[in-house]
XYZ file of N, CA, C and O in Angstrom:
324
model
N 56.784 88.172 112.024
C 57.148 90.071 112.194
C 58.373 90.181 112.135
O 59.706 90.224 113.035
N 59.156 90.503 110.615
C 59.805 90.392 110.256
C 60.288 92.331 110.035
O 59.055 93.028 110.411
N 60.892 92.778 110.345
C 61.111 94.201 110.873
C 62.458 95.412 109.048
O 62.724 94.121 108.854
N 61.854 95.829 108.825
C 61.992 96.276 107.791
C 63.280 98.169 108.147
O 62.626 98.556 108.952
N 64.378 98.457 108.034
C 64.874 99.505 108.480
C 65.749 100.157 107.439
O 66.035 99.416 106.237
N 64.243 101.735 106.914
C 65.022 102.311 106.220
C 66.464 103.531 106.627
O 65.643 103.750 107.433
N 66.781 103.949 105.343
C 67.799 104.940 105.311
C 66.959 106.077 105.050
O 67.831 105.615 103.367
N 68.438 107.605 104.919
C 68.001 108.160 103.492
C 69.842 108.012 103.383
O 70.181 108.586 103.914
N 69.450 108.323 102.448
C 70.713 109.221 101.365
C 70.860 109.826 100.422
O 69.804 110.282 99.975
N 72.020 110.623 100.690
C 71.629 111.770 99.680
C 73.100 111.873 98.509
O 73.788 111.297 98.903
N 72.341 112.235 97.777
C 72.611 111.972 96.434
C 73.806 112.875 95.144
O 72.446 113.899 96.284
N 74.231 112.765 94.296
C 74.726 114.281 94.053
C 74.989 113.843 92.776
O 75.168 112.593 92.261
N 74.768 114.882 91.377
C 75.442 114.186 90.394
C 76.203 114.662 89.510
O 76.551 115.920 89.721
N 77.535 114.392 89.456
C 78.526 115.302 89.600
C 78.639 115.283 87.088
O 78.579 113.898 87.033
N 79.528 115.910 86.553
C 80.234 115.349 85.416
C 81.824 114.733 85.341
O 82.551 114.194 86.277
N 81.494 113.762 84.317
C 82.387 112.644 84.721
C 83.748 113.801 84.152
O 83.731 114.460 83.192
N 84.709 113.449 84.935
C 86.186 113.976 84.417
C 86.893 113.683 83.433
O 87.538 114.532 82.956
N 86.295 112.994 83.204
C 87.075 111.396 81.484
C 86.826 112.313 80.635
O 86.907 112.144 79.205
N 85.578 112.565 80.545
C 84.400 112.446 78.972
C 84.482 113.868 79.026
O 83.616 114.795 79.371
N 85.059 114.857 77.696
C 84.394 115.970 77.352
C 83.451 116.486 77.191
O 82.927 115.566 76.800
N 82.744 117.701 77.057
C 81.413 118.132 76.512
C 81.826 118.164 75.023
O 82.571 118.650 74.997
N 80.741 118.139 74.084
C 80.275 118.160 73.086
C 79.529 118.718 72.034
O 78.424 118.520 73.413
N 79.640 119.516 72.077
C 78.633 120.621 70.915
C 78.807 120.247 69.570
O 80.131 120.115 68.545
N 77.305 120.066 69.681
C 76.855 120.900 68.129
C 76.571 121.629 68.279
O 75.442 122.427 68.207
N 75.774 121.758 66.349
C 74.578 123.289 66.323
C 74.795 122.665 64.790
O 74.519 121.992 63.498
N 73.320 122.871 63.741
C 72.597 122.398 62.914
C 72.152 123.443 62.394
O 71.055 124.421 63.767
N 71.341 123.992 61.460
C 70.995 124.858 60.956
C 69.497 124.416 60.794
O 69.145 123.630 60.545
N 68.949 126.155 61.458
C 67.181 125.532 61.464
C 66.277 125.731 59.861
O 65.431 125.755 59.884
N 67.777 126.345 59.157
C 66.780 126.690 57.686
C 67.149 126.133 56.538
O 66.455 125.301 55.279
N 68.333 124.722 56.869
C 68.497 123.440 55.501
C 69.132 122.699 56.590
O 69.120 122.894 57.548
N 69.236 122.318 55.407
C 70.685 121.260 56.350
C 72.059 121.329 57.093
O 72.521 119.990 57.381
N 72.056 122.858 57.003
C 73.799 123.109 57.639
C 74.108 121.826 58.760
O 73.063 122.410 59.797
N 75.304 121.735 59.391
C 75.778 120.538 60.360
C 76.978 121.581 61.002
O 77.687 121.729 60.080
N 77.426 122.235 61.560
C 78.600 122.623 61.901
C 79.477 121.095 62.513
O 78.808 120.389 63.083
N 80.451 120.815 62.522
C 81.485 120.054 63.074
C 81.307 119.538 64.683
O 82.063 120.763 65.472
N 81.129 118.789 65.294
C 81.102 118.566 66.228
C 82.367 118.828 67.276
O 83.478 118.644 66.715
N 82.430 119.265 67.976
C 83.442 120.192 69.121
C 84.068 119.893 70.477
O 82.381 120.601 70.158
N 84.604 119.771 71.201
C 84.626 120.157 72.487
C 85.203 121.647 72.588
O 84.763 121.644 73.847
N 84.876 122.359 71.770
C 85.236 123.063 71.519
C 83.733 124.882 71.762
O 83.209 124.630 69.881
N 83.104 124.832 72.514
C 81.696 125.592 72.248
C 81.485 126.952 71.062
O 81.716 127.374 70.572
N 82.750 127.455 71.581
C 83.258 128.691 70.843
C 83.253 128.649 68.830
O 82.690 129.060 68.343
N 83.952 127.701 68.746
C 84.511 127.134 67.477
C 82.820 126.994 66.326
O 82.830 127.485 65.704
N 82.207 126.162 67.894
C 80.826 125.312 67.058
C 80.013 126.590 66.938
O 79.202 127.131 66.088
N 80.388 127.897 67.665
C 79.453 129.162 67.575
C 79.748 130.163 66.101
O 79.210 131.113 65.608
N 81.479 130.697 66.392
C 81.965 130.807 64.695
C 81.450 130.365 64.012
O 81.074 131.086 62.977
N 81.545 129.351 63.894
C 80.830 128.200 62.181
C 79.327 128.122 62.021
O 79.613 128.807 61.176
N 78.290 128.946 62.992
C 77.712 129.076 62.965
C 77.281 130.494 62.210
O 76.678 130.606 61.804
N 77.850 131.808 63.079
C 78.320 132.894 62.324
C 79.380 133.437 61.558
O 77.683 133.714 60.634
N 79.505 131.999 60.996
C 79.644 132.159 59.362
C 79.304 131.743 58.825
O 79.083 132.149 56.808
N 77.995 130.306 58.974
C 77.286 129.886 57.986
C 75.947 130.951 58.160
O 75.657 131.962 56.770
N 75.814 131.773 58.417
C 74.675 132.698 58.829
C 74.926 133.881 58.058
O 74.066 134.779 57.450
N 76.519 134.312 57.906
C 77.203 135.673 56.860
C 77.084 134.584 55.787
O 76.677 135.700 54.468
N 77.393 133.931 55.516
C 77.241 133.430 54.173
C 75.451 133.080 53.506
O 75.170 132.978 51.940
N 74.966 132.418 54.381
C 73.149 132.010 53.888
C 72.659 133.104 54.448
O 71.481 133.171 53.752
N 72.662 133.904 55.518
C 71.790 134.726 56.362
C 70.859 134.100 56.434
O 69.391 134.470 57.099
N 71.377 132.634 57.003
C 70.118 131.771 57.863
C 70.658 132.622 59.740
O 71.523 132.268 59.544
N 69.620 132.521 59.967
C 70.606 132.827 61.833
C 69.683 132.429 63.075
O 69.377 132.421 63.696
N 68.680 131.238 62.666
C 68.734 130.483 63.638
C 68.682 128.669 64.036
O 69.284 127.899 62.493
N 69.549 129.029 64.560
C 70.413 127.228 65.240
C 70.008 126.872 66.200
O 69.111 126.989 66.995
N 70.326 125.131 66.379
C 69.584 124.186 66.855
C 71.502 124.544 67.646
O 72.067 123.687 66.764
N 71.073 124.629 68.859
C 72.606 124.240 69.536
C 72.852 123.439 70.679
O 71.610 123.599 71.296
N 73.359 122.064 70.795
C 73.303 120.874 72.215
C 75.064 120.638 72.578
O 75.674 120.530 71.502
N 74.740 120.536 73.564
C 75.404 119.557 73.903
C 75.648 118.807 75.263
O 74.409 118.230 75.929
N 76.989 117.723 75.423
C 75.902 116.520 75.360
C 77.348 116.429 76.754
O 79.058 116.351 75.743
N 77.141 115.314 77.494
C 78.421 115.276 78.675
C 78.065 113.876 78.704
O 77.223 112.945 79.146
N 78.597 113.294 80.018
C 78.350 112.255 80.516
C 78.475 113.272 81.976
O 79.262 113.151 82.880
N 77.115 112.085 83.284
C 77.331 112.242 84.097
C 76.657 111.793 85.269
O 77.045 110.101 84.355
N 77.882 110.660 86.413
C 77.701 110.702 87.193
C 76.883 110.328 88.927
O 76.829 111.625 88.716
N 76.582 110.131 88.780
C 75.313 110.084 90.810
C 76.323 108.881 91.051
O 76.884 108.456 91.738
N 76.820 110.395 92.495
C 77.871 109.346 93.787
C 76.702 109.860 94.807
O 75.938 110.605 95.477
N 76.914 108.817 96.342
C 76.242 109.264 97.663
C 77.396 109.741 98.119
O 78.779 109.502 97.941
N 76.844 111.043 99.062
C 77.476 112.242 99.622
C 78.302 111.227 100.523
O 78.555 110.111 101.754
N 79.759 111.221 101.294
C 81.056 111.008 100.927
C 81.756 109.924 100.726
O 82.824 109.331 101.261
N 80.883 109.962 99.858
C 81.907 108.513 98.831
C 82.701 108.659 98.015
O 82.420 110.453 97.633
N 83.662 108.385 97.360
C 84.986 108.279 96.288
C 84.523 109.404 95.170
O 83.631 107.816 94.583
N 84.521 110.777 94.889
C 83.864 111.130 94.009
C 84.055 110.350 92.901
O 83.790 111.353 91.500
N 84.822 109.373 92.886
C 85.776 109.130 91.329
C 84.460 108.413 91.017
O 83.454 107.636 91.244
N 84.338 107.933 88.784
C 83.580 107.241 88.556
C 83.037 105.810 88.473
O 84.665 105.563 88.757
N 82.311 105.364 88.503
C 81.865 104.167 88.587
C 83.325 103.924 87.531
O 82.845 104.277 86.116
N 83.550 101.904 87.674
C 83.543 101.329 86.238
C 82.362 100.423 85.288
O 81.956 101.101 86.230
N 82.775 101.701 83.939
C 81.712 100.968 83.344
C 81.375 99.607 83.410
O 81.679 98.357 83.959
């Protein structure tokens, strides 16, 4: 008979320190898109400028980034790709 040993490990997910967030936005009324940027406020300003010119008021905003999972107690550096 074989024995199996189970253990529980605590994990957490964290943002990758070397990859900045990327912000984008697009208008829901037309094909306009903001220039992607690492600055979310700059994208918001672009949306407001587009709204002022077109009276379009609804936008889809997205934020993308990279994350990684580490075991509790491990070095929090991201693993090599």
